[in-house]
Amino acid sequence: MLEITLIVVASLMLAWPLGIYMAGIFSAQPHASDRFFLPIEKTLYRLLGINAARGMNWKTYGSAFLLSNFLLFIAAFLLFLFQHRLPLNPDGIGPLSWDLALHTAVSFITNTNQQHYSGQAQLSYFSQSVAIVTLQFVTPAMGLAICLAVLRGLLGGNNKDTAAEGEERDLGNYYVDVTRAVVRVLVPAASILALLLTWQGVPSSYEGAATITTLESGTTLESASVEQTIPRGPVAAMVAIKQLGTNGGGWFGPNSTNPLENPTPLSNALETMALVLIPMAVVFMAGYLLRSRRFTLMSLAAMGILSIACISASVYSERQPNAAFSGLSATDVNMEGKEVRFGADASALWATLTTQTSNGSVNAMHDSLNPIAGLVTRAGMLINAIWGGIGCGFVNFMVYVWITVFLAGLMIGRTPEIFGRKLETPEIRLLGVLIVLPSLCILGLTAITLAIPSITGTSNPGFHGISQVIYEYVSAFANNGSGFEGLSDNTPWWNLSTSLCLALGRYLPLFIPLMIAGYLARKRVAPESSASLNIGSTTFCLTLVTVILLLNFLSFLPSMVLGPIGEALQLAQHSGAAK
């Protein structure tokens, strides 16, 4: 537990100054970093034809977001189809099939990085370095940009002092926010982490796969030597942004279980901290931009309560023996699907944090987790606001805050309002769509997939097989990307159905809150009084946590019973019979 405590505390301590820095660079005031970064940004604005002084309302901001996503999707899709004709392909890798290329492009443009391919075997260096890594920098910046626009909307926009009531508000410039997030946050942070990982032994090269003679040489009668081909490439750079950008897509198929992506306990600690560093920093940034220290503390407390509870449950679960060893004398912690160099605790911590942050990278196989830990990973993705993805996680958190404000307002008999602006019928209707959408998408696609055995592709019968299917759709909708990897998911059905889930789970949960923020921004501000709801209080924090749990568990409890809960009860019965 000491290792877990040190990693979590260190992440929080690093996130605090980073959040202050991010608040400074995204405010309207000059910042010390302008001296170095502003010339770079101005050059990019000229090259891209961006008018940095132009403000955008929620409609133009959202349109710019959707257009940029569409253009990058088309470019990535075509690149995957024609990678065999492009440079930087020393291993002669062929093109992806059209459905796999579509899924991969949608997956990475939505900041999900759900992989139905094996990176080192099916993507060229050009695809990895140009398409994958570029999207891993740009897409988290897009999520952060939407978050910034929502935060500005809560305070009335940049032109609140001059705009009349009901007038559209300036929520910033989308292209400026994305550029600044990439140039001033993601590139410097990823560069530092990439150097640290290279120091720990993660490859950083454009040479082709290496052929080596193993230690088994000359030990068999059949062969005088045993050769092995080891894929490599500029792995460190990709792993750095994979972790920091809540991306998750690894260079190698086994992700960070592979010793070339994650070779040492120190690299594992660094990569684990990188999972939550920027999502935690966004919470501090939001508090400073909203000029509300109490709201920051409340947000940290709510997320912290849920995070610690999930970590504790996951670690406890993986400290229990694997059911396959039931009745044997040599029982220990569950090490199935885990790397011995990391152990059960570090693996359980990673599995919990990667599904709390919509990252999805793994240092152990989630399909091998004990049922309770498997339930925890699914719960983290369903909530999708315990730290969450960069920017989008805090946007999801604000959705829960708005819903809680509405419910609390009903309980105390007041019109619900937040930061002095009332939540009224149009906003509540939009929030209702966000409440229904996950169940409709995840459970609907799960029902279709399980009803047609020929397209299901599960590797396990019964409860665990159902968990594999639900987990894949939850992972896609939550833009997480991790999976129960016993599933045969590289098929036209899985590629197309999860692509639909990926798109719905990314764009509606970002666009609708942006719309709500635009509506709120142009409303008249009501002065705070003693009767106003205190959203920074302990009472509101506990109410918020309760609402988050109720909304998710009531919506998905039956599927949990048919999955991890049913499996846990079945294994408990089996263990009892074995004794």
Coordinates of C-alpha atoms in Angstrom, one line a residue:
M1 CA 0.0 0.0 0.0
L2 CA 3.0 2.3 0.5
E3 CA 3.7 2.3 -3.2
I4 CA 0.1 3.1 -4.1
T5 CA 0.0 6.0 -1.5
L6 CA 3.3 7.5 -2.8
I7 CA 2.1 7.4 -6.5
V8 CA -1.3 9.0 -5.7
V9 CA 0.2 11.7 -3.4
A10 CA 3.0 12.5 -5.8
S11 CA 0.5 12.8 -8.7
L12 CA -1.6 15.2 -6.7
M13 CA 1.4 17.3 -5.6
L14 CA 2.5 17.6 -9.2
A15 CA -1.0 18.3 -10.5
W16 CA -1.4 21.4 -8.3
P17 CA 1.3 23.6 -9.8
L18 CA 0.5 22.3 -13.2
G19 CA -3.1 23.3 -12.8
I20 CA -2.0 26.8 -11.7
Y21 CA 0.2 27.0 -14.8
M22 CA -2.7 25.9 -17.0
A23 CA -5.1 28.4 -15.5
G24 CA -2.5 31.1 -16.2
I25 CA -1.9 30.2 -19.9
F26 CA -5.7 29.9 -20.7
S27 CA -6.7 33.1 -18.9
A28 CA -7.1 36.3 -20.8
Q29 CA -4.1 37.8 -19.0
P30 CA -0.4 37.8 -20.2
H31 CA 1.7 34.9 -18.9
A32 CA 5.4 34.4 -18.3
S33 CA 5.4 31.6 -20.8
D34 CA 4.4 34.0 -23.6
R35 CA 8.0 35.0 -24.2
F36 CA 9.0 31.5 -25.4
F37 CA 5.7 30.0 -26.7
L38 CA 3.9 33.0 -28.3
P39 CA 6.2 33.3 -31.3
I40 CA 5.7 29.5 -32.0
E41 CA 1.9 29.9 -31.7
K42 CA 1.8 33.0 -34.0
T43 CA 3.8 31.1 -36.6
L44 CA 1.2 28.2 -36.5
Y45 CA -1.7 30.7 -36.7
R46 CA -0.2 32.2 -39.9
L47 CA 0.4 28.8 -41.4
L48 CA -3.1 27.6 -40.6
G49 CA -4.8 30.9 -41.4
I50 CA -6.2 31.3 -37.9
N51 CA -7.5 34.7 -36.7
A52 CA -6.4 34.4 -33.1
A53 CA -8.3 37.6 -32.0
R54 CA -11.7 36.3 -33.2
G55 CA -14.0 35.2 -30.4
M56 CA -16.6 32.4 -30.9
N57 CA -20.0 31.7 -29.4
W58 CA -21.0 28.2 -28.6
K59 CA -22.3 27.5 -32.1
T60 CA -19.1 28.6 -34.0
Y61 CA -16.9 27.0 -31.3
G62 CA -18.8 23.7 -31.6
S63 CA -18.8 23.9 -35.4
A64 CA -15.0 24.4 -35.5
F65 CA -14.6 21.4 -33.1
L66 CA -16.7 19.1 -35.4
L67 CA -15.1 20.3 -38.6
S68 CA -11.6 19.8 -37.4
N69 CA -12.5 16.3 -36.1
F70 CA -14.0 15.4 -39.5
L71 CA -11.0 16.5 -41.5
L72 CA -8.5 14.7 -39.3
F73 CA -10.7 11.6 -39.4
I74 CA -10.6 11.5 -43.2
A75 CA -6.8 12.0 -43.3
A76 CA -6.2 9.2 -40.8
F77 CA -8.6 6.8 -42.5
L78 CA -6.9 7.3 -45.9
L79 CA -3.5 6.9 -44.4
F80 CA -4.4 3.6 -42.8
L81 CA -5.7 2.3 -46.1
F82 CA -2.6 3.3 -48.1
Q83 CA 0.1 2.9 -45.5
H84 CA 1.8 0.3 -47.6
R85 CA 2.5 2.9 -50.3
L86 CA 3.9 5.5 -47.9
P87 CA 7.4 5.9 -46.5
L88 CA 8.8 4.7 -43.1
N89 CA 7.7 1.1 -43.5
P90 CA 10.9 -0.9 -43.2
D91 CA 9.0 -4.1 -42.2
G92 CA 6.8 -4.0 -45.3
I93 CA 3.5 -3.9 -43.5
G94 CA 0.4 -3.9 -45.6
P95 CA -2.8 -1.8 -45.5
L96 CA -5.6 -2.2 -42.9
S97 CA -9.0 -3.6 -44.1
W98 CA -11.6 -0.9 -44.7
D99 CA -13.6 -1.7 -41.6
L100 CA -10.5 -1.9 -39.3
A101 CA -9.2 1.4 -40.9
L102 CA -12.5 3.0 -40.1
H103 CA -12.6 1.8 -36.6
T104 CA -9.0 2.8 -35.9
A105 CA -9.6 6.3 -37.4
V106 CA -12.8 6.8 -35.3
S107 CA -11.1 5.4 -32.2
F108 CA -8.1 7.8 -32.3
I109 CA -10.1 10.9 -33.4
T110 CA -12.3 10.4 -30.4
N111 CA -9.3 10.2 -28.0
T112 CA -10.2 6.6 -27.3
N113 CA -7.4 4.5 -28.8
Q114 CA -9.5 1.3 -28.7
Q115 CA -7.3 -1.1 -30.7
H116 CA -8.7 -4.0 -32.7
Y117 CA -5.2 -4.4 -34.3
S118 CA -1.7 -5.2 -33.0
G119 CA 0.4 -2.1 -33.3
Q120 CA 3.8 -3.5 -34.1
A121 CA 2.4 -6.0 -36.6
Q122 CA -0.3 -4.0 -38.5
L123 CA 0.8 -0.4 -38.5
S124 CA 3.9 1.1 -40.3
Y125 CA 6.2 3.6 -38.6
F126 CA 4.6 6.3 -40.7
S127 CA 1.1 5.4 -39.5
Q128 CA 2.2 5.2 -35.9
S129 CA 4.3 8.4 -35.9
V130 CA 2.2 10.6 -38.1
A131 CA -1.4 9.5 -37.7
I132 CA -1.5 7.9 -34.3
V133 CA 0.9 10.2 -32.3
T134 CA -0.5 13.3 -34.0
L135 CA -4.0 12.4 -32.9
Q136 CA -2.8 11.5 -29.5
F137 CA -1.6 15.1 -29.1
V138 CA -4.4 16.9 -30.8
T139 CA -7.5 15.0 -29.6
P140 CA -6.9 15.5 -25.8
A141 CA -6.3 19.2 -26.6
M142 CA -9.7 19.3 -28.3
G143 CA -11.3 17.9 -25.2
L144 CA -9.5 20.5 -23.1
A145 CA -10.7 23.2 -25.4
I146 CA -14.4 22.3 -25.0
C147 CA -13.8 22.2 -21.2
L148 CA -12.4 25.8 -21.3
A149 CA -15.4 27.0 -23.3
V150 CA -17.8 25.4 -20.8
L151 CA -16.0 27.1 -17.9
R152 CA -16.1 30.5 -19.6
G153 CA -19.8 30.0 -20.3
L154 CA -20.4 29.4 -16.6
L155 CA -19.0 32.9 -15.9
G156 CA -20.9 34.6 -18.7
G157 CA -18.2 34.5 -21.4
N158 CA -15.2 36.7 -22.2
N159 CA -17.6 39.6 -23.1
K160 CA -19.9 39.4 -20.1
D161 CA -19.1 43.0 -19.1
T162 CA -20.3 44.4 -22.4
A163 CA -22.9 42.0 -23.7
A164 CA -26.6 42.4 -23.0
E165 CA -28.8 39.8 -21.4
G166 CA -29.8 37.2 -24.0
E167 CA -26.9 38.1 -26.3
E168 CA -24.5 35.4 -27.6
R169 CA -21.3 35.2 -25.5
D170 CA -17.7 34.9 -26.5
L171 CA -16.4 31.5 -25.2
G172 CA -12.9 31.9 -26.6
N173 CA -11.3 30.8 -29.8
Y174 CA -11.3 27.0 -30.4
Y175 CA -8.2 27.0 -32.6
V176 CA -6.2 29.1 -30.1
D177 CA -7.2 26.9 -27.2
V178 CA -6.2 23.7 -29.1
T179 CA -2.9 25.2 -30.2
R180 CA -2.0 26.4 -26.8
A181 CA -2.9 23.1 -25.1
V182 CA -0.6 21.2 -27.5
V183 CA 2.3 23.7 -27.6
R184 CA 2.4 24.7 -23.9
V185 CA 1.1 21.6 -22.1
L186 CA 1.2 18.4 -24.0
V187 CA 4.4 18.7 -26.0
P188 CA 6.6 19.9 -23.0
A189 CA 5.2 17.3 -20.6
A190 CA 5.5 14.4 -23.2
S191 CA 9.0 15.4 -24.0
I192 CA 10.1 15.2 -20.4
L193 CA 8.4 11.8 -19.9
A194 CA 9.7 10.4 -23.2
L195 CA 13.3 11.2 -22.0
L196 CA 12.7 9.5 -18.7
L197 CA 11.3 6.4 -20.3
T198 CA 14.2 6.3 -22.8
W199 CA 16.5 6.4 -19.8
Q200 CA 14.6 3.4 -18.4
G201 CA 15.1 1.4 -21.6
V202 CA 12.1 2.1 -23.7
P203 CA 13.2 2.0 -27.4
S204 CA 13.5 5.3 -29.4
S205 CA 14.6 4.4 -32.9
Y206 CA 13.4 4.4 -36.5
E207 CA 15.3 1.2 -37.4
G208 CA 13.4 -1.9 -38.4
A209 CA 12.8 -4.9 -36.2
A210 CA 15.9 -6.5 -34.7
T211 CA 16.8 -10.1 -35.2
I212 CA 18.7 -11.5 -32.2
T213 CA 20.2 -14.9 -31.1
T214 CA 18.6 -15.9 -27.8
L215 CA 20.1 -17.4 -24.7
E216 CA 18.7 -20.8 -25.8
S217 CA 21.3 -21.0 -28.6
G218 CA 23.0 -24.3 -28.8
T219 CA 21.0 -25.9 -26.1
T220 CA 18.9 -28.1 -28.3
L221 CA 19.9 -30.9 -30.6
E222 CA 17.6 -29.7 -33.4
S223 CA 19.1 -26.3 -33.8
A224 CA 22.4 -24.7 -33.2
S225 CA 20.9 -21.3 -32.7
V226 CA 17.5 -19.8 -31.8
E227 CA 16.7 -16.5 -33.5
Q228 CA 13.9 -14.1 -32.5
T229 CA 12.6 -11.0 -34.3
I230 CA 11.9 -8.1 -31.9
P231 CA 9.8 -5.1 -33.2
R232 CA 11.0 -1.7 -32.2
G233 CA 10.6 1.9 -33.2
P234 CA 10.2 5.4 -31.6
V235 CA 8.3 3.8 -28.8
A236 CA 9.1 6.2 -25.9
A237 CA 7.6 9.2 -27.7
M238 CA 4.3 7.4 -28.3
V239 CA 4.1 5.9 -24.8
A240 CA 4.7 9.3 -23.2
I241 CA 1.7 11.0 -24.9
K242 CA -0.3 7.7 -24.7
Q243 CA -0.2 8.1 -20.9
L244 CA -0.2 11.9 -20.5
G245 CA -3.0 12.5 -23.1
T246 CA -5.5 9.9 -21.7
N247 CA -5.0 8.1 -24.9
G248 CA -4.0 4.5 -24.1
G249 CA -3.1 3.1 -27.5
G250 CA 0.2 1.3 -27.2
W251 CA 2.9 0.8 -29.7
F252 CA 2.8 -3.0 -29.0
G253 CA -0.3 -5.1 -29.0
P254 CA 0.1 -6.1 -25.3
N255 CA 0.4 -2.3 -24.4
S256 CA 2.3 -1.5 -21.2
T257 CA 2.5 -5.2 -20.2
N258 CA 5.2 -5.4 -22.9
P259 CA 8.7 -4.9 -21.3
L260 CA 9.7 -2.7 -24.2
E261 CA 6.9 -0.2 -23.3
N262 CA 7.2 -0.6 -19.6
P263 CA 10.5 -2.2 -18.6
T264 CA 11.0 -1.4 -14.9
P265 CA 9.2 -0.7 -11.7
L266 CA 10.3 3.0 -12.0
S267 CA 8.9 3.3 -15.5
N268 CA 5.7 1.7 -14.2
A269 CA 5.4 4.3 -11.5
L270 CA 6.1 7.1 -13.9
E271 CA 3.5 5.8 -16.4
T272 CA 0.9 5.3 -13.6
M273 CA 1.4 8.9 -12.4
A274 CA 1.1 10.2 -16.0
L275 CA -2.4 8.6 -16.2
V276 CA -3.9 11.1 -13.7
L277 CA -1.5 14.0 -13.8
I278 CA -3.2 16.3 -16.3
P279 CA -6.8 15.2 -15.4
M280 CA -6.0 16.1 -11.8
A281 CA -4.5 19.4 -13.0
V282 CA -7.6 20.3 -14.9
V283 CA -9.6 20.2 -11.6
F284 CA -7.2 22.8 -10.1
M285 CA -7.2 24.8 -13.3
A286 CA -11.0 24.9 -13.3
G287 CA -11.1 26.2 -9.7
Y288 CA -8.7 29.0 -10.6
L289 CA -10.5 30.0 -13.8
L290 CA -13.9 30.0 -11.9
R291 CA -12.3 31.9 -9.1
S292 CA -13.8 29.5 -6.6
R293 CA -11.5 27.7 -4.2
R294 CA -14.4 26.0 -2.5
F295 CA -15.6 24.5 -5.8
T296 CA -12.1 23.1 -6.4
L297 CA -12.0 21.5 -2.9
M298 CA -15.5 20.1 -3.4
S299 CA -14.5 18.6 -6.8
L300 CA -11.3 17.1 -5.5
A301 CA -13.2 15.6 -2.5
A302 CA -16.0 14.1 -4.7
M303 CA -13.6 12.6 -7.2
G304 CA -11.2 11.6 -4.4
I305 CA -13.9 9.7 -2.5
L306 CA -14.9 7.7 -5.5
S307 CA -11.3 7.1 -6.6
I308 CA -10.1 5.9 -3.3
A309 CA -13.1 3.6 -2.9
C310 CA -12.5 2.1 -6.3
I311 CA -8.7 1.6 -5.7
S312 CA -9.4 -0.1 -2.4
A313 CA -11.9 -2.5 -3.8
S314 CA -9.7 -3.3 -6.8
V315 CA -6.6 -3.9 -4.7
Y316 CA -8.6 -6.1 -2.2
S317 CA -10.0 -8.1 -5.1
E318 CA -6.7 -8.8 -6.7
R319 CA -5.1 -9.8 -3.4
Q320 CA -7.6 -12.7 -3.3
P321 CA -6.5 -16.0 -4.9
N322 CA -7.5 -16.9 -8.4
A323 CA -10.5 -19.3 -8.3
A324 CA -8.6 -21.8 -10.5
F325 CA -6.4 -22.5 -7.4
S326 CA -9.3 -23.1 -5.1
G327 CA -8.6 -26.1 -2.9
L328 CA -4.9 -26.1 -3.5
S329 CA -2.4 -25.5 -0.7
A330 CA -0.3 -23.0 -2.7
T331 CA -2.8 -20.1 -3.0
D332 CA -1.7 -16.5 -3.2
V333 CA -2.7 -13.2 -4.8
N334 CA -4.2 -13.3 -8.3
M335 CA -1.3 -13.2 -10.7
E336 CA -3.1 -14.4 -13.8
G337 CA -2.5 -12.0 -16.6
K338 CA 0.0 -9.9 -14.6
E339 CA 3.6 -9.1 -14.9
V340 CA 5.7 -10.5 -12.0
R341 CA 7.9 -7.4 -12.1
F342 CA 4.9 -5.2 -11.1
G343 CA 2.8 -7.5 -8.9
A344 CA -0.9 -7.5 -8.0
D345 CA -1.1 -4.1 -6.2
A346 CA 0.5 -2.0 -8.9
S347 CA -1.5 -3.8 -11.5
A348 CA -4.8 -3.2 -9.6
L349 CA -3.9 0.5 -9.2
W350 CA -3.2 0.9 -12.9
A351 CA -6.4 -0.9 -13.9
T352 CA -8.4 1.4 -11.6
L353 CA -6.8 4.7 -12.7
T354 CA -6.7 3.9 -16.4
T355 CA -10.5 3.3 -16.3
Q356 CA -11.1 6.4 -14.2
T357 CA -9.3 8.6 -16.6
S358 CA -10.6 7.3 -20.0
N359 CA -7.0 6.3 -20.7
G360 CA -7.4 2.6 -21.3
S361 CA -3.7 1.6 -21.4
V362 CA -3.0 -1.6 -19.4
N363 CA 0.0 -3.2 -17.5
A364 CA -2.1 -6.3 -16.9
M365 CA -4.8 -8.1 -18.7
H366 CA -8.2 -6.9 -17.5
D367 CA -9.8 -10.1 -18.8
S368 CA -7.9 -11.9 -16.0
L369 CA -9.0 -9.7 -13.1
N370 CA -11.1 -11.2 -10.4
P371 CA -14.8 -10.3 -10.8
I372 CA -14.9 -7.4 -8.3
A373 CA -11.9 -5.7 -9.9
G374 CA -13.5 -6.2 -13.2
L375 CA -16.7 -4.5 -11.9
V376 CA -14.6 -1.6 -10.6
T377 CA -13.0 -1.0 -13.9
R378 CA -16.4 -1.0 -15.6
A379 CA -17.8 1.3 -12.9
G380 CA -15.0 3.8 -13.5
M381 CA -15.8 4.0 -17.2
L382 CA -19.5 4.3 -16.7
I383 CA -19.1 7.2 -14.3
N384 CA -16.5 8.7 -16.6
A385 CA -15.9 11.7 -14.3
I386 CA -13.5 10.4 -11.7
W387 CA -10.7 12.5 -13.0
G388 CA -11.8 11.5 -16.5
G389 CA -10.2 12.3 -19.8
I390 CA -8.4 15.6 -20.4
G391 CA -11.1 18.3 -20.4
C392 CA -13.9 15.9 -21.3
G393 CA -13.7 14.3 -17.8
F394 CA -14.4 17.6 -16.1
V395 CA -17.1 18.4 -18.6
N396 CA -18.8 15.1 -17.6
F397 CA -18.3 16.0 -13.9
M398 CA -20.1 19.3 -14.6
V399 CA -23.0 17.4 -16.1
Y400 CA -23.3 15.5 -12.7
V401 CA -23.0 18.9 -10.9
W402 CA -25.8 20.4 -13.0
I403 CA -28.0 17.3 -12.4
T404 CA -27.3 17.5 -8.6
V405 CA -28.0 21.2 -8.5
F406 CA -31.4 20.6 -10.2
L407 CA -32.3 17.8 -7.8
A408 CA -31.1 19.8 -4.8
G409 CA -33.2 22.7 -6.0
L410 CA -36.3 20.6 -6.1
M411 CA -35.6 19.3 -2.6
I412 CA -35.3 22.8 -1.1
G413 CA -38.0 24.4 -3.2
R414 CA -35.8 26.8 -5.2
T415 CA -35.2 27.3 -8.9
P416 CA -31.9 25.5 -9.4
E417 CA -29.0 27.9 -10.3
I418 CA -25.2 27.6 -10.5
F419 CA -22.8 30.6 -10.3
G420 CA -25.9 32.8 -10.3
R421 CA -27.4 31.5 -13.5
K422 CA -30.6 29.5 -13.5
L423 CA -31.0 25.9 -14.9
E424 CA -34.3 25.9 -16.7
T425 CA -36.4 23.6 -18.9
P426 CA -34.1 23.7 -22.1
E427 CA -31.0 22.8 -20.0
I428 CA -32.8 20.0 -18.1
R429 CA -34.1 18.5 -21.3
L430 CA -30.6 18.3 -22.7
L431 CA -29.3 16.8 -19.5
G432 CA -32.0 14.2 -19.8
V433 CA -30.6 13.1 -23.1
L434 CA -27.2 12.6 -21.5
I435 CA -28.7 10.5 -18.8
V436 CA -30.5 8.2 -21.2
L437 CA -27.8 8.0 -23.9
P438 CA -25.3 5.6 -22.2
S439 CA -28.0 3.0 -21.4
L440 CA -29.6 3.2 -24.9
C441 CA -26.2 2.8 -26.7
I442 CA -24.4 0.3 -24.5
L443 CA -27.3 -2.0 -23.5
G444 CA -28.9 -1.8 -27.0
L445 CA -25.8 -2.9 -28.8
T446 CA -25.0 -5.5 -26.2
A447 CA -28.4 -7.1 -26.6
I448 CA -28.0 -7.3 -30.4
T449 CA -24.5 -8.8 -30.1
L450 CA -25.5 -11.4 -27.5
A451 CA -28.7 -12.3 -29.5
I452 CA -26.6 -13.3 -32.5
P453 CA -24.0 -15.9 -31.5
S454 CA -22.2 -15.8 -34.9
I455 CA -21.1 -12.2 -34.3
T456 CA -20.5 -12.3 -30.5
G457 CA -16.9 -13.5 -30.5
T458 CA -16.6 -14.2 -26.8
S459 CA -13.9 -16.7 -25.5
N460 CA -15.7 -17.6 -22.3
P461 CA -19.3 -18.9 -21.7
G462 CA -21.7 -17.7 -19.1
F463 CA -21.3 -14.5 -17.0
H464 CA -17.7 -13.8 -18.1
G465 CA -18.7 -13.9 -21.7
I466 CA -21.4 -11.4 -21.1
S467 CA -18.9 -9.2 -19.3
Q468 CA -16.6 -9.3 -22.3
V469 CA -19.3 -7.9 -24.6
I470 CA -20.6 -5.2 -22.2
Y471 CA -17.0 -4.2 -21.3
E472 CA -16.2 -3.6 -25.0
Y473 CA -19.2 -1.3 -25.5
V474 CA -18.7 0.5 -22.2
S475 CA -15.1 1.1 -23.1
A476 CA -16.0 2.4 -26.5
F477 CA -18.8 4.7 -25.2
A478 CA -16.6 6.1 -22.4
N479 CA -13.8 6.7 -24.9
N480 CA -11.5 4.5 -22.7
G481 CA -10.2 1.9 -25.1
S482 CA -9.3 -0.9 -22.7
G483 CA -10.9 -4.3 -23.2
F484 CA -11.4 -7.9 -21.9
E485 CA -9.0 -9.1 -24.5
G486 CA -10.4 -12.6 -24.8
L487 CA -12.9 -11.1 -27.2
S488 CA -12.5 -11.6 -31.0
D489 CA -13.2 -8.0 -31.9
N490 CA -11.5 -7.5 -35.3
T491 CA -14.6 -8.3 -37.3
P492 CA -16.9 -6.1 -39.4
W493 CA -19.6 -6.2 -36.8
W494 CA -17.4 -5.2 -33.9
N495 CA -15.5 -2.6 -35.9
L496 CA -18.7 -0.9 -37.1
S497 CA -20.8 -1.2 -34.0
T498 CA -18.0 0.1 -31.7
S499 CA -17.3 2.9 -34.1
L500 CA -20.9 4.0 -33.7
C501 CA -20.5 3.8 -29.9
L502 CA -17.2 5.7 -30.0
A503 CA -18.7 8.6 -31.9
L504 CA -21.9 8.8 -29.8
G505 CA -19.9 8.7 -26.6
R506 CA -17.5 11.4 -27.7
Y507 CA -19.5 14.1 -29.5
L508 CA -22.9 14.3 -27.8
P509 CA -21.4 14.3 -24.2
L510 CA -19.1 17.2 -25.3
F511 CA -21.4 19.1 -27.6
I512 CA -24.5 19.1 -25.4
P513 CA -22.6 20.6 -22.3
L514 CA -21.1 23.2 -24.6
M515 CA -24.7 24.1 -25.7
I516 CA -25.8 24.3 -22.1
A517 CA -22.9 26.5 -21.2
G518 CA -23.8 28.8 -24.1
Y519 CA -27.4 29.0 -22.9
L520 CA -26.3 29.7 -19.3
A521 CA -23.7 32.3 -20.4
R522 CA -26.3 34.7 -21.8
K523 CA -28.6 34.6 -18.8
R524 CA -29.0 37.3 -16.2
V525 CA -26.9 36.7 -13.1
A526 CA -28.9 36.5 -9.9
P527 CA -27.1 37.8 -6.8
E528 CA -26.1 35.2 -4.2
S529 CA -28.0 35.2 -0.9
S530 CA -28.2 33.1 2.2
A531 CA -30.8 31.0 0.4
S532 CA -28.5 30.2 -2.5
L533 CA -27.3 26.6 -2.9
N534 CA -23.7 26.3 -1.7
I535 CA -22.1 24.0 -4.2
G536 CA -18.8 24.1 -2.3
S537 CA -20.2 22.6 0.9
T538 CA -19.7 19.1 2.3
T539 CA -23.4 18.5 2.0
F540 CA -23.4 19.2 -1.7
C541 CA -20.3 17.0 -2.2
L542 CA -21.9 14.0 -0.5
T543 CA -25.2 14.6 -2.4
L544 CA -23.2 14.8 -5.7
V545 CA -21.4 11.5 -4.9
T546 CA -24.8 9.9 -4.1
V547 CA -26.3 11.1 -7.4
I548 CA -23.3 9.8 -9.4
L549 CA -23.6 6.4 -7.9
L550 CA -27.4 6.2 -8.2
L551 CA -27.6 7.3 -11.8
N552 CA -25.0 4.7 -12.9
F553 CA -25.8 1.7 -10.7
L554 CA -29.6 2.0 -11.2
S555 CA -29.1 2.2 -15.0
F556 CA -26.7 -0.8 -15.2
L557 CA -27.4 -2.9 -12.1
P558 CA -29.1 -5.7 -14.1
S559 CA -26.1 -5.9 -16.5
M560 CA -23.8 -6.1 -13.5
V561 CA -25.7 -9.0 -12.0
L562 CA -25.5 -10.8 -15.4
G563 CA -21.8 -10.0 -15.5
P564 CA -19.2 -9.6 -12.7
I565 CA -21.6 -9.9 -9.8
G566 CA -23.0 -13.2 -11.1
E567 CA -19.5 -14.4 -11.9
A568 CA -18.3 -13.5 -8.3
L569 CA -21.2 -15.4 -6.8
Q570 CA -20.6 -18.4 -9.1
L571 CA -16.9 -18.5 -8.2
A572 CA -17.6 -18.2 -4.5
Q573 CA -19.9 -21.2 -4.7
H574 CA -17.2 -23.1 -6.6
S575 CA -14.6 -22.2 -4.0
G576 CA -16.9 -23.3 -1.2
A577 CA -17.6 -26.6 -2.8
A578 CA -13.9 -27.2 -3.4
K579 CA -13.2 -26.7 0.3

